[in-house]
């Protein structure tokens, strides 16, 4: 593993150019995969025995829940790296993860409610998994509000990063809540070691949608991180030459 | 170092007692919030017995939220916290002592009065002891979490509801298990499982809390 | 066609989730794009200020 190349990622010009270059690829590939996944999930996959056609919400609910948790882990990891190495790149990444993660958490909660109403008869129930997902939404909002409220940017970065790291205890709670407690929310269908408990024709659109949502998250993240890095580094020469270059081209 | 901690502890006690209106605020808020429910919901004893657990914990949380606005801000304004940060004594222990003295001032009266409030909710016998024990185990965790939120927002001029937004998600497990403990003891089920969880949360927050709070203070001050 | 729209009686819930997912994702992209544009504009403005000073 080449540590030097990882260390180079901490340089703002390199990371900015990487984000700008990768973003179109992420966006286009994710749109293609979403189109394929949505078509096969909504029309091709056979209806479930007990749930009928309502199970198709799984193709929107599970990917957004997965990305919501993954975004928080990325935010926490970026926060740790930023705190240890005082890196602008890491703090920009953490700050950009928050609004995207919050919107995916909101999506997970709303699609879950739309699924729960026909299935369980109630849109909401205060069991462990739903409550901890709601806590995740509040943690994202608290991070964003804390970052906005502190005027000095370096202080805001570091305080908010502390909050993100403290909130990371919630992620194992969400993930293992269906294992530890007897909840209304069903157990995991996909696990790393066991054979998935879902039929194959229903499984592969789900995998495609999870991949698509992850790539979409990467696209949004690159765009926002590039935006954040540009404004943080506005006094440096590299961003000014980059923008001047764009001006002369446009 | 023990001398320094003793001095910080006694000084904080004296200062808090001098601001006795703050001390009383949290106590009065606790009593008032827990009295609003029977007054508005009526005198049905079965219903009151069902809600006494959550009401006790929510009132403790709200009293905490209000009281903890003042744990660090006056000391930041008069500069003493900055001097303590710059001194060669470990900030973690100093923060731990500050939080302990604050807990004594704000939460200990709560424990004493919670027995009376619980009996006004028709709780009898052994369950009153369980209510006091639950508050005894949950208030240190709440105080440490609130101290973290206070340290993160101490540099903000008008924090508003930001402290609440930070405290409430982090303290939800304590609220859930504390209410369960009181509910179990009223229905007669074995109450040890939630109490063990509260004890575990207390150890977790009281050991790691001051460390994170100290780094938050360092970030917010300089 | 109508049975695709009705989705076995659960049409409102399934298509509701589709619509809100697509809407939130599109809103996400639009806000990210606008943030990028406005930040680049901010850098351009800053460059113009400092250029006048020099």
Coordinates of C-alpha atoms in Angstrom, one line a residue:
Chain A
X1 CA 0.0 0.0 0.0
X2 CA 1.5 3.2 -1.1
X3 CA 1.3 5.6 1.8
X4 CA 2.8 8.5 -0.1
X5 CA -0.1 8.5 -2.5
X6 CA -2.6 8.6 0.4
X7 CA -0.7 11.4 2.0
X8 CA -0.7 13.3 -1.3
X9 CA -4.5 13.2 -1.2
X10 CA -4.3 15.7 1.6
X11 CA -3.1 18.4 -0.7
X12 CA -6.0 20.7 -1.7
X13 CA -5.1 21.2 -5.4
X14 CA -4.8 17.5 -6.0
X15 CA -8.0 16.6 -4.2
X16 CA -9.9 19.5 -5.9
X17 CA -8.8 18.3 -9.4
X18 CA -9.7 14.7 -8.4
X19 CA -13.2 15.7 -7.3
X20 CA -13.8 17.8 -10.4
X21 CA -12.5 15.0 -12.7
X22 CA -14.4 12.1 -11.0
X23 CA -17.8 13.8 -10.5
X24 CA -19.2 13.4 -14.0
X25 CA -18.2 9.7 -14.0
X26 CA -19.9 9.1 -10.7
X27 CA -23.0 11.0 -11.8
X28 CA -23.4 9.3 -15.2
X29 CA -22.7 5.8 -13.9
X30 CA -25.1 6.2 -11.0
X31 CA -27.9 7.6 -13.3
X32 CA -27.5 4.6 -15.6
X33 CA -27.5 2.2 -12.7
X34 CA -30.6 3.8 -11.1
X35 CA -32.4 3.6 -14.4
X36 CA -31.6 -0.1 -14.7
X37 CA -32.3 -0.8 -11.0
X38 CA -35.6 1.1 -11.0
X39 CA -36.9 -0.6 -14.1
X40 CA -36.0 -4.1 -13.0
X41 CA -37.1 -3.5 -9.4
X42 CA -40.4 -2.0 -10.2
X43 CA -41.4 -4.1 -13.3
X44 CA -39.2 -7.1 -13.7
X45 CA -38.8 -8.5 -10.2
X46 CA -41.6 -10.9 -9.2
X47 CA -44.0 -9.7 -6.5
X48 CA -43.4 -11.1 -3.0
X49 CA -45.6 -13.8 -1.5
X50 CA -46.7 -12.1 1.6
X51 CA -46.2 -8.4 0.9
X52 CA -47.3 -8.3 -2.7
X53 CA -46.1 -5.4 -4.8
X54 CA -45.4 -3.1 -1.7
X55 CA -42.1 -4.9 -1.2
X56 CA -40.7 -2.9 -4.1
X57 CA -40.2 0.0 -1.7
X58 CA -37.2 -2.0 -0.6
X59 CA -35.4 -0.8 -3.7
X60 CA -35.6 2.7 -2.4
X61 CA -35.6 2.2 1.4
X62 CA -32.6 -0.1 1.9
X63 CA -30.1 1.8 -0.4
X64 CA -30.9 5.2 1.3
X65 CA -30.6 3.7 4.8
X66 CA -27.3 2.1 3.8
X67 CA -26.0 5.4 2.4
X68 CA -27.2 7.3 5.4
X69 CA -25.1 5.2 7.8
X70 CA -22.1 5.1 5.4
X71 CA -22.2 8.9 5.1
X72 CA -22.0 9.2 8.8
X73 CA -19.0 6.8 9.0
X74 CA -17.3 8.8 6.3
X75 CA -18.0 12.0 8.2
X76 CA -16.6 10.5 11.4
X77 CA -13.5 9.2 9.7
X78 CA -12.9 12.6 8.0
X79 CA -13.5 14.3 11.3
X80 CA -10.9 12.1 13.0
X81 CA -8.4 12.7 10.2
X82 CA -9.1 16.4 10.2
X83 CA -8.6 16.7 14.0
X84 CA -5.3 14.7 14.0
X85 CA -3.7 16.3 10.9
X86 CA -5.5 19.7 10.8
X87 CA -6.3 19.0 7.2
X88 CA -8.5 21.4 5.2
X89 CA -9.3 18.6 2.8
X90 CA -10.6 16.3 5.6
X91 CA -12.7 19.1 7.1
X92 CA -14.2 20.0 3.8
X93 CA -15.1 16.4 3.3
X94 CA -16.7 16.1 6.7
X95 CA -18.7 19.3 6.2
X96 CA -19.9 18.2 2.8
X97 CA -21.0 14.8 4.0
X98 CA -23.5 16.2 6.5
X99 CA -26.3 17.7 4.3
X100 CA -26.1 14.7 1.9
X101 CA -26.2 12.2 4.7
X102 CA -29.1 14.1 6.3
X103 CA -31.2 14.0 3.1
X104 CA -30.6 10.3 2.7
X105 CA -31.6 9.7 6.3
X106 CA -34.8 11.7 5.6
X107 CA -35.4 9.5 2.6
X108 CA -34.8 6.3 4.5
X109 CA -37.3 7.5 7.2
X110 CA -40.0 8.6 4.7
X111 CA -39.8 5.5 2.5
X112 CA -39.8 3.4 5.7
X113 CA -43.0 5.1 6.8
X114 CA -44.6 4.7 3.4
X115 CA -43.7 1.0 3.6
X116 CA -44.8 0.6 7.2
X117 CA -48.2 2.0 6.7
X118 CA -49.5 -0.8 4.5
X119 CA -47.4 -3.5 6.0
X120 CA -47.6 -3.0 9.8
X121 CA -50.7 -0.8 9.8
X122 CA -48.8 2.1 11.3
X123 CA -46.5 4.6 9.8
X124 CA -44.3 4.9 12.9
X125 CA -43.4 2.8 15.8
X126 CA -40.9 3.6 18.5
X127 CA -38.7 0.6 18.2
X128 CA -34.9 0.6 18.4
X129 CA -34.1 0.8 14.7
X130 CA -36.5 3.6 13.7
X131 CA -35.7 5.6 16.8
X132 CA -31.9 5.3 16.3
X133 CA -32.3 6.3 12.6
X134 CA -34.3 9.4 13.8
X135 CA -31.4 10.1 16.2
X136 CA -29.0 9.9 13.2
X137 CA -31.1 12.6 11.5
X138 CA -30.8 14.8 14.6
X139 CA -27.1 14.2 14.8
X140 CA -26.6 15.4 11.2
X141 CA -28.7 18.5 11.9
X142 CA -26.8 19.2 15.1
X143 CA -23.5 18.9 13.2
X144 CA -24.7 21.3 10.5
X145 CA -26.1 23.8 13.1
X146 CA -23.0 23.7 15.2
X147 CA -20.8 24.3 12.2
X148 CA -23.0 27.3 11.1
X149 CA -23.1 28.9 14.5
X150 CA -19.4 29.3 15.2
X151 CA -18.1 32.2 13.3
X152 CA -14.4 31.2 13.3
X153 CA -14.0 28.5 10.7
X154 CA -11.2 26.6 12.2
X155 CA -12.9 26.4 15.6
X156 CA -16.2 25.5 13.9
X157 CA -14.5 22.6 12.1
X158 CA -12.9 21.2 15.2
X159 CA -15.9 21.5 17.5
X160 CA -18.2 20.0 14.9
X161 CA -15.7 17.2 14.3
X162 CA -15.8 16.4 18.0
X163 CA -19.5 16.2 17.8
X164 CA -19.4 13.9 14.8
X165 CA -17.0 11.6 16.5
X166 CA -19.1 11.4 19.7
X167 CA -22.1 10.6 17.6
X168 CA -20.5 7.7 15.9
X169 CA -21.6 5.5 18.8
X170 CA -25.0 5.6 17.2
X171 CA -24.0 3.7 14.1
X172 CA -23.4 0.3 15.7
X173 CA -26.7 0.8 17.6
X174 CA -28.6 1.3 14.4
X175 CA -26.9 -1.6 12.7
X176 CA -27.2 -4.2 15.4
X177 CA -30.6 -3.0 16.8
X178 CA -32.4 -5.7 15.0
X179 CA -30.0 -8.3 16.4
X180 CA -29.9 -7.1 20.0
X181 CA -33.6 -6.3 20.5
X182 CA -36.9 -7.8 19.5
X183 CA -38.0 -5.1 17.2
X184 CA -40.9 -4.7 14.7
X185 CA -38.4 -3.8 11.9
X186 CA -37.3 -7.0 10.2
X187 CA -33.8 -8.4 10.4
X188 CA -31.1 -7.9 7.8
X189 CA -31.7 -9.6 4.5
X190 CA -28.1 -9.3 3.3
X191 CA -25.2 -10.3 5.5
X192 CA -21.6 -10.9 4.6
X193 CA -21.3 -14.5 5.4
X194 CA -24.6 -16.2 5.1
X195 CA -26.7 -16.8 2.1
X196 CA -29.1 -13.9 1.7
X197 CA -32.6 -14.7 2.7
X198 CA -34.2 -13.1 -0.3
X199 CA -34.7 -14.6 -3.8
X200 CA -32.1 -14.0 -6.4
X201 CA -34.4 -12.3 -8.9
X202 CA -35.3 -9.8 -6.2
X203 CA -31.7 -9.5 -4.9
X204 CA -29.8 -8.2 -7.9
X205 CA -31.9 -5.0 -8.5
X206 CA -31.3 -4.3 -4.8
X207 CA -27.6 -4.6 -5.2
X208 CA -27.7 -2.4 -8.3
X209 CA -29.7 0.2 -6.5
X210 CA -27.3 0.2 -3.5
X211 CA -24.4 0.6 -5.8
X212 CA -26.2 3.4 -7.7
X213 CA -27.0 5.3 -4.5
X214 CA -23.4 4.9 -3.3
X215 CA -22.1 6.4 -6.6
X216 CA -24.7 9.2 -6.4
X217 CA -23.5 10.0 -2.9
X218 CA -20.0 10.0 -4.2
X219 CA -21.0 12.4 -7.0
X220 CA -22.8 14.8 -4.6
X221 CA -19.9 14.6 -2.2
X222 CA -17.2 15.4 -4.8
X223 CA -19.2 18.4 -6.0
X224 CA -19.7 19.8 -2.5
X225 CA -16.2 19.1 -1.4
X226 CA -14.8 20.8 -4.5
X227 CA -17.1 23.8 -3.7
X228 CA -16.0 23.9 -0.1
X229 CA -12.3 23.6 -0.9
X230 CA -12.5 26.4 -3.5
X231 CA -13.9 28.8 -1.0
X232 CA -11.5 27.8 1.8
X233 CA -8.5 28.2 -0.4
X234 CA -9.6 31.3 -2.2
X235 CA -6.4 33.2 -1.3
X236 CA -4.1 30.6 -2.8
X237 CA -2.6 30.8 -6.3
X238 CA -3.6 27.4 -7.5
X239 CA -7.4 28.0 -7.3
X240 CA -7.0 31.4 -8.9
X241 CA -5.0 30.1 -11.8
X242 CA -7.6 27.3 -12.2
X243 CA -10.4 29.8 -12.3
X244 CA -8.6 32.1 -14.6
X245 CA -8.0 29.1 -16.9
X246 CA -11.7 28.4 -16.9
X247 CA -12.5 32.0 -17.6
X248 CA -10.3 32.1 -20.7
X249 CA -11.8 28.8 -21.9
X250 CA -15.4 30.0 -21.2
Chain B
X1 CA -2.7 17.9 41.9
X2 CA -5.3 16.8 44.5
X3 CA -4.9 20.2 46.2
X4 CA -5.6 22.0 42.9
X5 CA -8.7 19.8 42.3
X6 CA -9.9 20.4 45.9
X7 CA -9.5 24.2 45.4
X8 CA -11.3 24.1 42.0
X9 CA -14.1 22.0 43.6
X10 CA -14.6 24.3 46.6
X11 CA -14.4 27.4 44.5
X12 CA -17.0 26.1 42.1
X13 CA -19.3 25.1 45.0
X14 CA -19.0 28.6 46.5
X15 CA -19.6 30.3 43.2
X16 CA -22.6 28.2 42.4
X17 CA -24.1 28.7 45.9
X18 CA -23.6 32.4 45.5
X19 CA -25.7 32.1 42.3
X20 CA -28.4 30.3 44.3
X21 CA -31.1 31.4 41.8
X22 CA -29.5 29.1 39.3
X23 CA -29.5 26.2 41.7
X24 CA -33.1 26.7 42.5
X25 CA -34.1 27.2 38.8
X26 CA -33.3 23.6 37.9
X27 CA -35.0 22.3 41.0
X28 CA -38.1 24.4 40.4
X29 CA -38.2 23.4 36.8
X30 CA -38.1 19.8 37.7
X31 CA -40.9 20.1 40.1
X32 CA -43.1 22.3 37.8
X33 CA -42.7 20.1 34.7
X34 CA -43.5 16.9 36.6
X35 CA -46.5 18.6 38.2
X36 CA -47.9 19.9 34.9
X37 CA -48.8 16.4 33.8
X38 CA -51.1 15.3 36.6
X39 CA -52.7 18.7 36.5
X40 CA -53.5 18.6 32.8
X41 CA -54.1 14.9 32.3
X42 CA -56.4 14.4 35.3
X43 CA -56.3 12.2 38.3
X44 CA -56.4 8.8 36.8
X45 CA -54.0 6.8 38.9
X46 CA -53.4 4.0 36.4
X47 CA -52.4 6.4 33.7
X48 CA -50.2 8.4 36.1
X49 CA -48.4 5.2 37.1
X50 CA -47.8 4.5 33.5
X51 CA -46.2 7.9 32.7
X52 CA -44.3 8.5 35.9
X53 CA -41.0 7.0 34.5
X54 CA -40.8 9.0 31.4
X55 CA -42.0 12.2 33.1
X56 CA -39.3 11.9 35.8
X57 CA -36.6 11.5 33.2
X58 CA -37.9 14.2 30.9
X59 CA -38.1 16.7 33.8
X60 CA -34.6 15.8 34.9
X61 CA -33.4 16.3 31.3
X62 CA -35.1 19.7 30.9
X63 CA -33.8 20.8 34.3
X64 CA -30.3 19.7 33.2
X65 CA -30.6 21.6 29.9
X66 CA -31.4 24.8 31.7
X67 CA -28.9 24.5 34.4
X68 CA -26.0 23.4 32.3
X69 CA -26.1 26.6 30.2
X70 CA -24.1 28.1 33.1
X71 CA -21.4 25.6 33.7
X72 CA -18.7 27.0 31.6
X73 CA -19.9 30.3 30.2
X74 CA -19.3 32.5 33.3
X75 CA -15.8 31.1 33.7
X76 CA -15.0 31.7 30.1
X77 CA -16.3 35.3 30.4
X78 CA -14.2 36.0 33.5
X79 CA -11.2 34.3 32.0
X80 CA -10.6 31.7 34.8
X81 CA -11.2 28.7 32.5
X82 CA -8.6 30.0 30.1
X83 CA -6.1 30.3 32.9
X84 CA -6.9 26.7 34.0
X85 CA -6.5 25.5 30.5
X86 CA -3.1 27.2 30.2
X87 CA -1.9 25.9 33.6
X88 CA 0.1 22.7 33.8
X89 CA -2.6 20.7 35.5
X90 CA -4.5 18.2 33.5
X91 CA -7.6 19.8 32.1
X92 CA -9.5 16.5 32.1
X93 CA -9.4 16.2 35.9
X94 CA -10.3 19.9 36.4
X95 CA -13.3 19.5 34.1
X96 CA -14.2 16.3 35.9
X97 CA -14.2 18.2 39.2
X98 CA -16.2 21.1 37.8
X99 CA -18.8 18.7 36.5
X100 CA -18.9 16.8 39.7
X101 CA -19.5 20.0 41.7
X102 CA -22.2 21.1 39.3
X103 CA -23.8 17.7 39.6
X104 CA -23.9 18.0 43.4
X105 CA -25.5 21.4 43.1
X106 CA -28.0 20.8 40.4
X107 CA -28.9 17.1 40.5
X108 CA -28.6 16.2 44.1
X109 CA -31.7 18.2 45.2
X110 CA -33.5 16.6 42.3
X111 CA -32.8 13.2 43.8
X112 CA -34.1 14.2 47.2
X113 CA -37.3 15.7 45.8
X114 CA -38.0 13.0 43.3
X115 CA -39.3 10.7 46.0
X116 CA -42.0 13.2 46.9
X117 CA -42.9 13.8 43.3
X118 CA -43.1 10.1 42.6
X119 CA -45.4 9.6 45.6
X120 CA -47.7 12.3 44.2
X121 CA -47.9 10.1 41.1
X122 CA -49.3 7.3 43.3
X123 CA -46.0 5.4 43.3
X124 CA -45.7 3.3 46.5
X125 CA -43.2 1.4 48.5
X126 CA -40.1 -0.1 46.9
X127 CA -40.7 1.7 43.6
X128 CA -39.9 5.1 45.1
X129 CA -36.5 3.8 46.0
X130 CA -36.1 2.6 42.4
X131 CA -37.1 6.0 41.1
X132 CA -34.4 7.6 43.2
X133 CA -31.9 5.0 42.2
X134 CA -32.7 5.5 38.5
X135 CA -32.3 9.2 38.8
X136 CA -29.0 8.6 40.7
X137 CA -27.7 6.5 37.9
X138 CA -28.9 8.5 35.0
X139 CA -28.2 12.1 36.2
X140 CA -24.4 11.8 36.1
X141 CA -24.6 10.6 32.5
X142 CA -26.9 13.5 31.6
X143 CA -24.7 16.0 33.3
X144 CA -21.6 14.7 31.4
X145 CA -23.4 14.8 28.1
X146 CA -24.7 18.3 28.8
X147 CA -21.2 19.4 29.8
X148 CA -20.0 18.3 26.4
X149 CA -22.7 20.2 24.7
X150 CA -22.0 23.3 26.8
X151 CA -18.3 23.0 26.0
X152 CA -19.0 22.8 22.3
X153 CA -21.2 25.8 22.3
X154 CA -19.4 28.0 24.9
X155 CA -17.9 30.2 22.1
X156 CA -21.2 31.0 20.5
X157 CA -22.8 34.2 21.6
X158 CA -26.5 33.2 21.3
X159 CA -26.6 29.4 21.3
X160 CA -30.4 29.1 21.5
X161 CA -31.6 25.6 21.1
X162 CA -28.3 24.3 19.8
X163 CA -27.4 22.7 23.2
X164 CA -30.8 20.9 23.3
X165 CA -30.2 19.7 19.7
X166 CA -26.9 18.2 20.8
X167 CA -28.0 16.8 24.1
X168 CA -31.3 15.1 23.2
X169 CA -30.0 12.6 20.6
X170 CA -27.1 11.6 22.7
X171 CA -29.2 11.2 25.9
X172 CA -32.0 9.2 24.3
X173 CA -30.7 5.8 25.4
X174 CA -30.5 6.9 29.0
X175 CA -34.0 8.2 28.9
X176 CA -35.3 5.0 27.3
X177 CA -33.7 2.6 29.8
X178 CA -34.4 4.9 32.8
X179 CA -38.1 5.0 31.9
X180 CA -38.0 1.2 31.4
X181 CA -36.5 0.7 34.9
X182 CA -39.2 2.7 36.6
X183 CA -41.9 1.1 34.5
X184 CA -40.6 -2.4 35.4
X185 CA -40.4 -1.7 39.1
X186 CA -44.0 -0.4 39.1
X187 CA -45.3 -3.5 37.3
X188 CA -43.3 -5.8 39.6
X189 CA -40.9 -7.2 36.9
X190 CA -37.2 -7.7 37.8
X191 CA -35.6 -4.3 37.3
X192 CA -31.9 -5.2 37.2
X193 CA -31.4 -5.2 33.4
X194 CA -32.2 -1.5 32.7
X195 CA -30.3 -0.6 35.9
X196 CA -27.2 -2.4 34.7
X197 CA -27.5 -0.6 31.4
X198 CA -27.8 2.7 33.2
X199 CA -24.8 1.8 35.3
X200 CA -22.8 0.9 32.2
X201 CA -23.8 4.2 30.5
X202 CA -22.8 6.1 33.6
X203 CA -19.3 4.5 33.6
X204 CA -19.0 5.1 29.8
X205 CA -19.9 8.8 30.0
X206 CA -18.2 9.6 33.2
X207 CA -14.9 8.1 32.0
X208 CA -14.8 9.3 28.4
X209 CA -16.9 12.5 28.9
X210 CA -14.4 14.7 30.7
X211 CA -11.7 13.8 28.1
X212 CA -13.9 14.9 25.2
X213 CA -15.2 17.9 27.1
X214 CA -11.7 19.0 27.9
X215 CA -10.7 18.9 24.2
X216 CA -13.9 20.7 23.3
X217 CA -13.0 23.4 25.8
X218 CA -9.5 23.7 24.4
X219 CA -11.0 24.1 20.9
X220 CA -13.6 26.6 21.9
X221 CA -11.4 28.8 24.0
X222 CA -8.2 29.5 22.1
Chain C
X1 CA -50.8 -0.7 -17.7
X2 CA -53.3 0.1 -15.0
X3 CA -52.0 -2.8 -12.9
X4 CA -48.5 -1.4 -13.0
X5 CA -50.0 1.9 -11.8
X6 CA -52.0 0.3 -9.0
X7 CA -49.3 -2.1 -7.9
X8 CA -51.6 -4.6 -6.4
X9 CA -53.4 -2.0 -4.4
X10 CA -50.3 -0.5 -2.9
X11 CA -49.8 2.0 -5.8
X12 CA -49.9 5.1 -3.6
X13 CA -47.1 3.9 -1.3
X14 CA -44.8 2.4 -4.0
X15 CA -45.1 5.3 -6.4
X16 CA -45.0 7.8 -3.6
X17 CA -41.7 6.4 -2.5
X18 CA -40.4 6.5 -6.1
X19 CA -41.5 10.1 -6.5
X20 CA -40.1 11.4 -3.2
X21 CA -36.8 9.5 -3.7
X22 CA -36.3 10.9 -7.2
X23 CA -37.3 14.4 -5.9
X24 CA -34.9 14.4 -3.0
X25 CA -32.0 13.2 -5.2
X26 CA -32.7 15.8 -7.8
X27 CA -32.9 18.5 -5.1
X28 CA -29.6 17.3 -3.7
X29 CA -28.0 17.6 -7.1
X30 CA -29.4 21.0 -7.8
X31 CA -28.2 22.4 -4.4
X32 CA -24.8 20.9 -4.8
X33 CA -24.5 22.4 -8.3
X34 CA -25.7 25.8 -7.1
X35 CA -23.3 25.7 -4.1
X36 CA -20.5 25.0 -6.5
X37 CA -21.4 27.9 -8.8
X38 CA -21.9 30.4 -6.0
X39 CA -18.6 29.4 -4.3
X40 CA -16.7 29.8 -7.6
X41 CA -18.3 33.2 -8.0
X42 CA -17.2 34.1 -4.5
X43 CA -13.6 33.2 -5.4
X44 CA -13.9 35.3 -8.6
X45 CA -15.2 38.3 -6.7
X46 CA -12.4 37.9 -4.2
X47 CA -9.9 37.8 -7.0
X48 CA -11.3 40.9 -8.6
X49 CA -11.1 42.8 -5.3
X50 CA -7.5 41.9 -4.7
X51 CA -6.6 42.6 -8.3
X52 CA -7.9 46.2 -7.9
X53 CA -5.8 46.6 -4.8
X54 CA -2.7 45.5 -6.6

